[in-house]
Coordinates of C-alpha atoms and ligand atoms in Angstrom, one line a residue:
X1 CA -0.1 11.4 -0.7
X2 CA -3.2 9.6 0.4
X3 CA -2.4 6.0 1.0
X4 CA -5.9 5.1 1.8
X5 CA -9.1 5.7 0.0
X6 CA -10.2 9.3 0.0
X7 CA -12.9 10.4 2.4
X8 CA -15.2 11.3 -0.4
X9 CA -17.1 8.7 -2.4
X10 CA -20.0 6.3 -1.8
X11 CA -20.4 7.3 1.8
X12 CA -20.6 11.0 0.9
X13 CA -23.6 13.3 1.2
X14 CA -26.9 12.2 -0.4
X15 CA -26.5 8.5 0.1
X16 CA -29.3 6.6 1.9
X17 CA -28.2 5.7 5.4
X18 CA -28.5 1.9 4.8
X19 CA -26.1 2.1 1.9
X20 CA -23.7 4.3 3.9
X21 CA -23.7 1.8 6.8
X22 CA -23.0 -1.1 4.5
X23 CA -20.1 0.8 2.9
X24 CA -18.7 1.6 6.3
X25 CA -18.8 -2.0 7.4
X26 CA -17.0 -3.0 4.2
X27 CA -14.3 -0.5 5.0
X28 CA -14.0 -1.7 8.5
X29 CA -13.2 -5.2 7.5
X30 CA -9.7 -6.4 7.8
X31 CA -7.9 -7.9 4.8
X32 CA -8.1 -11.3 6.5
X33 CA -11.9 -11.0 6.8
X34 CA -12.1 -9.8 3.2
X35 CA -10.1 -12.8 2.0
X36 CA -12.3 -15.1 4.1
X37 CA -15.4 -13.5 2.5
X38 CA -14.0 -14.1 -1.0
X39 CA -13.2 -17.7 -0.1
X40 CA -16.7 -18.3 1.3
X41 CA -18.4 -16.7 -1.7
X42 CA -16.2 -18.6 -4.1
X43 CA -16.6 -22.0 -2.5
X44 CA -20.4 -21.4 -2.1
X45 CA -20.5 -20.6 -5.8
X46 CA -18.6 -23.8 -6.6
X47 CA -20.9 -25.8 -4.4
X48 CA -24.0 -24.3 -6.0
X49 CA -22.5 -25.0 -9.4
X50 CA -21.7 -28.6 -8.6
X51 CA -25.3 -29.1 -7.2
X52 CA -26.8 -27.5 -10.3
X53 CA -24.5 -29.7 -12.5
X54 CA -25.6 -32.9 -10.7
X55 CA -29.3 -31.9 -11.0
X56 CA -28.9 -31.2 -14.7
X57 CA -27.2 -34.6 -15.3
X58 CA -30.0 -36.3 -13.4
X59 CA -32.6 -34.4 -15.4
X60 CA -30.8 -35.4 -18.6
X61 CA -30.9 -39.0 -17.6
X62 CA -34.7 -38.7 -17.1
X63 CA -35.1 -37.0 -20.5
X64 CA -33.1 -39.7 -22.3
X65 CA -35.2 -42.3 -20.5
X66 CA -38.4 -40.6 -21.7
X67 CA -36.9 -40.4 -25.2
X68 CA -36.5 -44.2 -25.1
X69 CA -40.2 -44.6 -24.1
X70 CA -41.3 -42.2 -26.8
X71 CA -39.3 -44.2 -29.4
X72 CA -40.9 -47.4 -28.2
X73 CA -44.3 -45.6 -28.4
X74 CA -43.6 -44.6 -32.0
X75 CA -42.2 -48.1 -32.8
X76 CA -45.4 -49.7 -31.5
X77 CA -47.6 -47.4 -33.6
X78 CA -45.5 -48.2 -36.7
X79 CA -45.7 -51.9 -36.0
X80 CA -49.5 -51.5 -35.6
X81 CA -49.6 -49.8 -39.0
X82 CA -47.5 -52.5 -40.6
X83 CA -50.0 -55.2 -39.5
X84 CA -52.8 -52.8 -40.5
X85 CA -51.2 -52.7 -44.0
X86 CA -50.7 -56.5 -44.1
X87 CA -54.3 -56.9 -43.1
X88 CA -55.4 -54.7 -46.0
X89 CA -53.3 -56.6 -48.5
X90 CA -53.7 -60.2 -47.2
X91 CA -57.0 -60.1 -45.2
X92 CA -55.1 -62.5 -42.8
X93 CA -56.5 -63.3 -39.3
X94 CA -52.9 -63.3 -37.9
X95 CA -52.5 -59.7 -38.7
X96 CA -55.7 -58.9 -36.9
X97 CA -54.4 -60.6 -33.8
X98 CA -51.2 -58.7 -34.0
X99 CA -53.1 -55.5 -34.3
X100 CA -54.9 -56.3 -31.1
X101 CA -51.6 -57.0 -29.4
X102 CA -50.1 -53.7 -30.5
X103 CA -53.3 -51.8 -29.6
X104 CA -52.7 -53.1 -26.0
X105 CA -49.1 -52.2 -26.1
X106 CA -50.0 -48.6 -27.2
X107 CA -52.6 -48.5 -24.4
X108 CA -49.8 -49.4 -22.0
X109 CA -47.5 -46.8 -23.5
X110 CA -50.2 -44.2 -23.1
X111 CA -50.7 -45.1 -19.5
X112 CA -47.0 -44.7 -18.8
X113 CA -46.4 -41.6 -20.9
X114 CA -49.7 -39.8 -20.4
X115 CA -48.2 -36.9 -18.3
X116 CA -45.1 -36.6 -20.4
X117 CA -47.0 -36.5 -23.7
X118 CA -49.4 -33.9 -22.2
X119 CA -46.4 -31.8 -21.1
X120 CA -44.7 -32.1 -24.5
X121 CA -47.6 -31.8 -26.9
X122 CA -50.2 -30.0 -24.8
X123 CA -53.6 -31.2 -23.6
X124 CA -55.5 -30.5 -26.8
X125 CA -53.2 -32.5 -29.0
X126 CA -53.2 -35.4 -26.5
X127 CA -57.0 -35.4 -26.4
X128 CA -57.1 -35.4 -30.2
X129 CA -54.7 -38.3 -30.3
X130 CA -56.8 -40.2 -27.7
X131 CA -59.9 -39.6 -29.8
X132 CA -58.2 -40.9 -33.0
X133 CA -56.9 -43.9 -31.1
X134 CA -60.3 -44.7 -29.6
X135 CA -61.9 -44.4 -33.1
X136 CA -59.2 -46.7 -34.4
X137 CA -60.0 -49.3 -31.7
X138 CA -63.7 -48.9 -32.4
X139 CA -63.1 -49.4 -36.1
X140 CA -61.4 -52.7 -35.6
X141 CA -63.5 -55.6 -37.1
X142 CA -65.2 -57.9 -34.6
X143 CA -64.5 -61.1 -36.7
X144 CA -62.6 -62.2 -39.7
X145 CA -65.0 -60.8 -42.2
X146 CA -64.5 -57.6 -44.1
X147 CA -60.9 -57.2 -42.9
X148 CA -59.9 -55.5 -46.1
X149 CA -62.6 -52.8 -45.7
X150 CA -61.8 -52.3 -42.0
X151 CA -58.2 -51.7 -43.1
X152 CA -59.4 -48.8 -45.3
X153 CA -61.2 -47.2 -42.4
X154 CA -58.3 -47.6 -40.0
X155 CA -55.7 -46.2 -42.3
X156 CA -56.3 -42.4 -41.9
X157 CA -56.5 -42.7 -38.1
X158 CA -53.3 -44.9 -38.0
X159 CA -51.5 -42.3 -40.1
X160 CA -52.6 -39.5 -37.7
X161 CA -51.4 -41.5 -34.7
X162 CA -48.0 -42.2 -36.4
X163 CA -47.6 -38.5 -37.3
X164 CA -48.4 -37.5 -33.8
X165 CA -45.8 -39.9 -32.3
X166 CA -43.2 -38.7 -34.8
X167 CA -43.9 -35.1 -34.1
X168 CA -43.8 -35.8 -30.4
X169 CA -40.3 -37.5 -30.7
X170 CA -39.0 -34.7 -32.8
X171 CA -40.2 -32.1 -30.3
X172 CA -38.6 -33.9 -27.5
X173 CA -35.3 -34.3 -29.4
X174 CA -35.2 -30.5 -30.1
X175 CA -35.9 -29.9 -26.4
X176 CA -33.0 -32.1 -25.4
X177 CA -30.7 -30.5 -27.9
X178 CA -31.6 -27.1 -26.6
X179 CA -31.0 -28.2 -23.0
X180 CA -27.7 -29.7 -23.9
X181 CA -26.6 -26.5 -25.5
X182 CA -27.7 -24.4 -22.4
X183 CA -26.0 -26.9 -20.2
X184 CA -22.8 -26.8 -22.1
X185 CA -22.7 -23.0 -22.2
X186 CA -23.7 -22.5 -18.6
X187 CA -21.1 -25.0 -17.2
X188 CA -18.3 -23.7 -19.3
X189 CA -19.0 -19.9 -19.0
X190 CA -20.2 -19.7 -15.4
X191 CA -17.0 -21.3 -13.8
X192 CA -15.0 -19.0 -16.1
X193 CA -16.9 -15.9 -14.9
X194 CA -16.5 -17.1 -11.3
X195 CA -12.7 -17.6 -11.6
X196 CA -12.5 -14.2 -13.4
X197 CA -14.4 -12.5 -10.6
X198 CA -12.3 -14.1 -7.9
X199 CA -9.1 -13.1 -9.7
X200 CA -10.4 -9.6 -10.1
X201 CA -11.3 -9.3 -6.4
X202 CA -7.9 -10.7 -5.4
X203 CA -6.2 -8.4 -7.9
X204 CA -8.0 -5.4 -6.5
X205 CA -7.3 -6.4 -2.9
X206 CA -3.6 -7.1 -3.7
X207 CA -3.3 -3.8 -5.6
X208 CA -4.7 -1.8 -2.7
X209 CA -2.4 -3.6 -0.3
X210 CA 0.6 -3.2 -2.6
X211 CA -0.2 0.5 -3.3
X212 CA -0.4 1.3 0.4
X213 CA 2.6 -0.8 1.2
X214 CA 4.6 1.2 -1.4
X215 CA 3.7 4.4 0.4
X216 CA 5.0 2.8 3.6
X217 CA 8.2 1.7 1.8
X218 CA 8.7 5.3 0.5
X219 CA 8.2 6.7 4.0
X220 CA 10.8 4.3 5.4
X221 CA 13.2 5.3 2.6
X222 CA 12.6 9.0 3.3
X223 CA 13.4 8.4 7.0
X224 CA 16.5 6.4 6.1
X225 CA 17.6 9.2 3.8
X226 CA 17.2 11.5 6.8
X227 CA 14.5 13.6 5.2
X228 CA 11.8 15.2 7.3
X229 CA 9.2 12.7 8.3
X230 CA 5.7 13.5 7.0
X231 CA 3.1 11.2 8.6
X232 CA 1.4 8.9 6.2
X233 CA -2.2 10.1 5.6
X234 CA -4.7 7.6 6.9
X235 CA -8.4 7.2 6.3
X236 CA -9.8 6.8 9.9
X237 CA -12.7 4.7 8.6
X238 CA -10.4 2.0 7.3
X239 CA -9.3 -0.4 10.0
X240 CA -7.4 -3.2 8.2
X241 CA -3.9 -4.5 8.8
X242 CA -2.2 -2.0 6.5
X243 CA -3.9 0.9 8.2
X244 CA -2.8 -0.5 11.6
X245 CA 0.7 -0.7 10.2
X246 CA 0.6 2.8 8.8
X247 CA -0.6 4.2 12.2
X248 CA 2.0 2.3 14.1
X249 CA 4.6 3.5 11.6
X250 CA 3.5 7.1 12.1
X251 CA 3.7 6.7 15.8
X252 CA 7.1 5.1 15.8
X253 CA 8.5 7.6 13.2
X254 CA 7.2 10.6 15.2
X255 CA 8.8 9.1 18.4
X256 CA 12.0 8.5 16.5
X257 CA 12.0 12.1 15.2
X258 CA 11.5 13.5 18.6
X259 CA 14.1 11.1 20.1
X260 CA 16.6 12.3 17.5
X261 CA 15.9 15.9 18.4
X262 CA 16.3 15.0 22.1
X263 CA 19.6 13.2 21.3
X264 CA 20.9 16.2 19.3
X265 CA 19.9 18.5 22.2
X266 CA 21.6 16.3 24.9
X267 CA 24.7 15.9 22.8
X268 CA 24.8 19.7 22.5
X269 CA 24.7 20.1 26.3
X270 CA 27.3 17.4 26.7
X271 CA 29.5 19.3 24.2
X272 CA 29.3 22.4 26.4
X273 CA 30.7 20.3 29.2
X274 CA 33.7 19.3 27.1
X275 CA 34.8 22.9 26.5
X276 CA 33.5 24.2 29.9
X277 CA 37.1 24.9 31.0
X278 CA 37.4 27.3 28.0
X279 CA 34.1 28.9 28.9
X280 CA 35.1 29.3 32.5
X281 CA 38.3 31.0 31.4
X282 CA 36.4 33.2 28.9
X283 CA 34.2 34.4 31.7
X284 CA 37.0 34.7 34.2
X285 CA 38.8 37.3 32.2
X286 CA 36.1 40.0 32.2
X287 CA 35.2 39.2 35.8
X288 CA 38.9 39.6 36.8
X289 CA 39.1 42.9 34.9
X290 CA 35.8 44.1 36.5
X291 CA 37.1 43.1 39.9
X292 CA 40.5 44.8 39.4
X293 CA 38.9 48.0 38.0
X294 CA 36.4 48.2 40.8
X295 CA 39.2 47.6 43.4
X296 CA 41.3 50.4 42.0
X297 CA 38.3 52.8 41.9
X298 CA 37.5 52.0 45.5
X299 CA 41.1 52.5 46.7
X300 CA 41.7 55.7 44.9
X301 CA 38.2 57.0 45.0
X302 CA 39.1 60.3 46.7
X303 CA 42.3 61.1 44.7
X304 CA 41.4 60.0 41.2
X305 CA 40.3 62.7 38.8
X306 CA 36.7 62.5 37.6
X307 CA 37.6 61.8 33.9
X308 CA 39.8 58.8 34.9
X309 CA 37.1 57.4 37.2
X310 CA 34.6 57.7 34.3
X311 CA 37.1 55.8 32.1
X312 CA 37.4 53.0 34.7
X313 CA 33.6 52.8 35.0
X314 CA 33.3 52.6 31.2
X315 CA 35.8 49.7 31.2
X316 CA 33.8 47.9 33.9
X317 CA 30.7 48.3 31.7
X318 CA 32.5 47.0 28.6
X319 CA 33.7 44.0 30.6
X320 CA 30.2 43.3 31.9
X321 CA 29.0 43.4 28.3
X322 CA 31.6 40.9 27.3
X323 CA 30.6 38.5 30.1
X324 CA 27.0 39.1 29.2
X325 CA 27.7 38.3 25.6
X326 CA 29.4 35.1 26.4
X327 CA 26.5 33.9 28.6
X328 CA 24.0 35.0 25.9
X329 CA 25.8 33.1 23.1
X330 CA 26.0 30.1 25.3
X331 CA 22.3 30.2 26.3
X332 CA 21.4 30.8 22.6
X333 CA 23.3 27.7 21.6
X334 CA 22.0 25.4 24.4
X335 CA 18.4 26.5 24.4
X336 CA 16.1 23.9 22.9
X337 CA 14.5 26.0 20.3
X338 CA 12.0 24.9 17.7
X339 CA 13.7 24.3 14.4
X340 CA 13.6 27.5 12.4
X341 CA 14.6 27.3 8.8
X342 CA 15.7 30.7 7.4
X343 CA 18.1 32.2 5.0
X344 CA 21.6 32.1 6.4
X345 CA 25.1 33.2 5.5
X346 CA 27.3 30.1 6.1
X347 CA 30.2 32.3 7.3
X348 CA 28.0 33.7 10.1
X349 CA 27.2 30.2 11.2
X350 CA 30.9 29.3 11.2
X351 CA 31.8 32.5 13.0
X352 CA 29.1 31.7 15.7
X353 CA 30.6 28.3 16.3
X354 CA 34.1 29.7 16.4
X355 CA 33.0 32.3 19.0
X356 CA 31.7 29.5 21.3
X357 CA 34.9 27.7 21.2
X358 CA 37.4 30.5 21.1
X359 CA 38.9 30.0 24.6
X360 CA 39.1 26.3 24.2
X361 CA 41.2 26.9 21.1
X362 CA 43.4 29.3 23.0
X363 CA 43.8 26.8 25.9
X364 CA 44.7 23.9 23.6
X365 CA 47.0 26.0 21.5
X366 CA 45.0 25.5 18.4
X367 CA 44.7 28.2 15.8
X368 CA 41.5 28.4 13.8
X369 CA 41.7 30.3 10.5
X370 CA 38.9 30.9 8.1
X371 CA 38.8 31.9 4.4
X372 CA 35.7 32.5 2.3
X373 CA 35.0 33.1 -1.3
X374 CA 33.3 36.5 -1.7
X375 CA 29.7 36.8 -2.7
X376 CA 28.6 33.3 -1.8
X377 CA 24.9 32.7 -2.1
X378 CA 22.7 32.1 1.0
X379 CA 21.8 28.7 2.3
X380 CA 18.5 27.7 4.0
X381 CA 18.8 26.1 7.4
X382 CA 18.5 26.1 11.1
X383 CA 21.3 28.2 12.5
X384 CA 21.6 26.5 15.8
X385 CA 21.8 23.0 14.3
X386 CA 24.4 24.1 11.7
X387 CA 26.4 25.7 14.4
X388 CA 26.4 22.4 16.2
X389 CA 27.8 20.7 13.0
X390 CA 30.8 23.0 12.9
X391 CA 31.3 22.9 16.7
X392 CA 31.5 19.1 16.6
X393 CA 34.0 19.2 13.8
X394 CA 36.1 21.8 15.6
X395 CA 36.0 19.8 18.9
X396 CA 37.0 16.6 17.0
X397 CA 39.9 18.5 15.4
X398 CA 41.0 19.9 18.8
X399 CA 41.0 16.3 20.2
X400 CA 43.0 15.1 17.2
X401 CA 45.7 17.7 18.0
X402 CA 46.6 17.3 21.7
X403 CA 49.8 19.3 21.2
X404 CA 48.1 22.1 19.3
X405 CA 47.9 22.7 15.6
X406 CA 45.9 24.4 12.9
X407 CA 42.3 24.2 11.9
X408 CA 41.6 25.7 8.5
X409 CA 38.0 26.5 7.3
X410 CA 37.7 27.1 3.6
X411 CA 34.3 28.2 2.3
X412 CA 33.6 28.3 -1.4
X413 CA 31.2 27.3 -4.1
X414 CA 30.7 23.6 -4.5
X415 CA 29.2 21.6 -7.3
X416 CA 26.2 23.2 -9.0
X417 CA 23.7 24.3 -6.4
X418 CA 25.9 23.6 -3.4
X419 CA 28.2 25.5 -1.1
X420 CA 31.2 23.6 0.1
X421 CA 33.0 24.1 3.5
X422 CA 36.3 22.2 4.0
X423 CA 37.3 21.9 7.7
X424 CA 40.9 20.7 7.7
X425 CA 43.2 20.0 10.7
X426 CA 46.8 19.0 11.1
X427 CA 45.9 16.3 13.6
X428 CA 46.5 12.5 14.0
X429 CA 44.3 11.6 11.0
X430 CA 42.0 8.6 10.7
X431 CA 43.3 5.1 9.6
X432 CA 41.7 4.2 6.2
X433 CA 39.9 1.1 7.7
X434 CA 38.1 3.2 10.3
X435 CA 36.9 5.9 8.0
X436 CA 33.8 3.9 7.0
X437 CA 32.8 3.7 10.8
X438 CA 33.3 7.2 12.0
X439 CA 29.7 8.3 11.2
X440 CA 28.2 5.3 13.0
X441 CA 26.5 6.2 16.3
X442 CA 28.7 5.3 19.3
X443 CA 31.9 4.7 17.3
X444 CA 34.7 6.4 19.2
X445 CA 38.4 5.9 19.6
X446 CA 38.6 8.2 22.6
X447 CA 39.4 6.3 25.7
X448 CA 38.2 6.4 29.2
X449 CA 34.6 7.4 28.4
X450 CA 35.7 10.8 27.2
X451 CA 33.8 10.4 23.9
X452 CA 30.3 9.0 23.3
X453 CA 30.8 8.5 19.5
X454 CA 27.7 10.5 18.7
X455 CA 29.3 13.7 17.4
X456 CA 29.8 12.7 13.8
X457 CA 26.5 10.7 13.6
X458 CA 24.7 13.9 14.7
X459 CA 26.7 16.0 12.2
X460 CA 25.7 13.5 9.4
X461 CA 22.0 13.6 10.5
X462 CA 21.8 17.4 10.6
X463 CA 23.6 17.8 7.2
X464 CA 21.3 15.2 5.6
X465 CA 18.2 16.9 7.0
X466 CA 19.4 20.1 5.3
X467 CA 19.6 18.3 1.9
X468 CA 23.4 18.1 2.0
X469 CA 26.2 15.6 2.3
X470 CA 29.6 15.0 3.8
X471 CA 32.9 13.8 2.4
X472 CA 36.0 13.0 4.4
X473 CA 39.7 12.6 3.5
X474 CA 42.4 11.7 6.0
X475 CA 46.0 10.8 6.2
X476 CA 47.4 9.4 9.4
X477 CA 49.9 11.8 11.1
X478 CA 49.1 14.5 8.5
X479 CA 45.5 15.6 9.1
X480 CA 41.9 15.3 8.2
X481 CA 39.5 17.3 6.0
X482 CA 35.8 17.1 6.4
X483 CA 33.9 18.6 3.4
X484 CA 30.4 19.7 4.1
X485 CA 28.1 20.3 1.1
X486 CA 24.9 22.4 1.6
X487 CA 22.4 23.3 -1.0
X488 CA 22.1 27.0 -1.8
X489 CA 18.8 28.7 -1.0
X490 CA 16.7 28.6 -4.2
X491 CA 13.2 29.1 -2.8
X492 CA 13.1 30.9 0.4
X493 CA 10.5 28.9 2.2
X494 CA 10.6 27.2 5.5
X495 CA 9.4 23.6 6.3
X496 CA 5.8 24.9 6.7
X497 CA 6.0 26.5 3.2
X498 CA 6.2 30.1 4.6
X499 CA 8.4 32.7 3.0
X500 CA 11.6 33.2 5.0
Ligands
ATP1 N1 39.3 15.4 12.9 C1 39.5 14.2 13.3 N2 40.8 13.6 13.3 C2 41.0 12.4 13.7 N3 40.0 11.5 14.1 C3 38.7 12.0 14.1 C4 38.4 13.3 13.7 N4 37.1 13.5 13.8 C5 36.6 12.3 14.2 N5 37.6 11.4 14.4 C6 37.4 10.0 14.8 O1 36.1 9.6 14.7 C7 35.6 9.1 15.9 C8 34.1 9.5 16.0 O2 33.9 10.9 16.2 P1 32.7 11.4 16.9 O3 32.7 12.9 16.9 O4 31.5 10.7 16.3 O5 32.8 10.8 18.4 P2 33.8 11.2 19.5 O6 34.4 12.5 19.2 O7 34.7 10.1 19.7 O8 32.9 11.4 20.7 P3 31.8 12.6 20.9 O9 30.5 11.9 21.0 O10 32.2 13.2 22.2 O11 31.9 13.5 19.8 C9 36.5 9.8 16.9 O12 36.5 9.0 18.1 C10 37.8 9.8 16.2 O13 38.4 8.5 16.3
MG2 MG1 33.3 14.2 18.5

């Protein structure tokens, strides 16, 4: 389950080194840096937008001002034409004076707007206008005579000038309308795109963080459920906060895993201590027998018949074997072996645990009887760890029956896919209010430091790791039953996926 980006992709083979380097630096950026970059880009964009907006508003003001001047220019030409008309109709000297006034005004307008007009209409049009205007001026009568005729001459040039100014104004109006439209679209669409891009970037960033955090959450849940810890896969090129968290998590979980194993191992050794008197007794018996037989053989060496001597020696060998077996079983149980998952018969596991504790049972006057349903399916598990489960339950039961009693182990099919083992005793029982605490680490009712309170928490841990669960029923002064449910072996594969 890759929590981080796969190792293939843009930095793969065939990419130019520069692109690859850029990609690598992007991956190396922390989330904080990436957010900073998004912020900087976004605010730079907003700043650029505000600047462009201000410049546009300023340029609009200028355009509107120019429009005003152009309108005045047209107005002056139209006034000029009105007096030109009047002059033609009335032949009045006043009209001629007014024409001169407006010619001056138009000259002033041209001086002011020359560059603008050239820009709007083009040089050729402007020069043509100038020519017409100059001809118009040249055609003005020098005195009051022949005003009517002059009017006739002026008329076509006046019209051309008025058409030019009208056309100019219309062109400028169109230009302003176009600019206004571009302005409107740009400043409504661009901020929208920017907000969308930022939202998209933040969404992608958040999704990548949330996706990877959900892998972490799942890993934490797996550990809480007691499942085997599988390290979260990590892309070594990514170096952000989540990757740091994943790496630290992997480290802590691995340490926790090994610490749990160490704890189980040390508890196992401590358990041996608790029934060491039984073990000593168990070893003492064959050693005594060996010593007695050897003594007898030594004393009666010359008189004893050969057959009898051979029988004594056989007995010595059998007793040596018995002692050897006890030591071997004990070593087998205490040795810190790598967990080996294999197909097991649950009754063999129970028998192994019983064997380890046999003398303790005898010493404490506790009888352990077992019953099993025939033809039970196999289970998959670690024999040593499962032995530890039953050993802890047996030891607890012995402690609950200081004056002796009965442990009954009943093995049968459980709910679908499970084998059920009930370990019942006739001991002191557990008060109802304490039942919810017994699986807590360090919960013990045994006084004087005789109990560490780890036995049942380790039982719980081991059973959970085997995919099983535990139930407990107890009645004070009547006894307790621990029911262990273990899944039957469906696919015979170990934790590395190998056939077992
Ligand atoms: N069969 C039982 N009958 C009565 N009480 C029990 C039984 N099994 C467990 N308990 C109670 O549960 C407590 C916790 O058991 P657990 O095995 O975890 O710790 P412990 O036996 O006290 O110490 P140790 O770490 O040596 O096993 C016991 O102290 C005891 O009070
Ligand atoms: Mg215990």
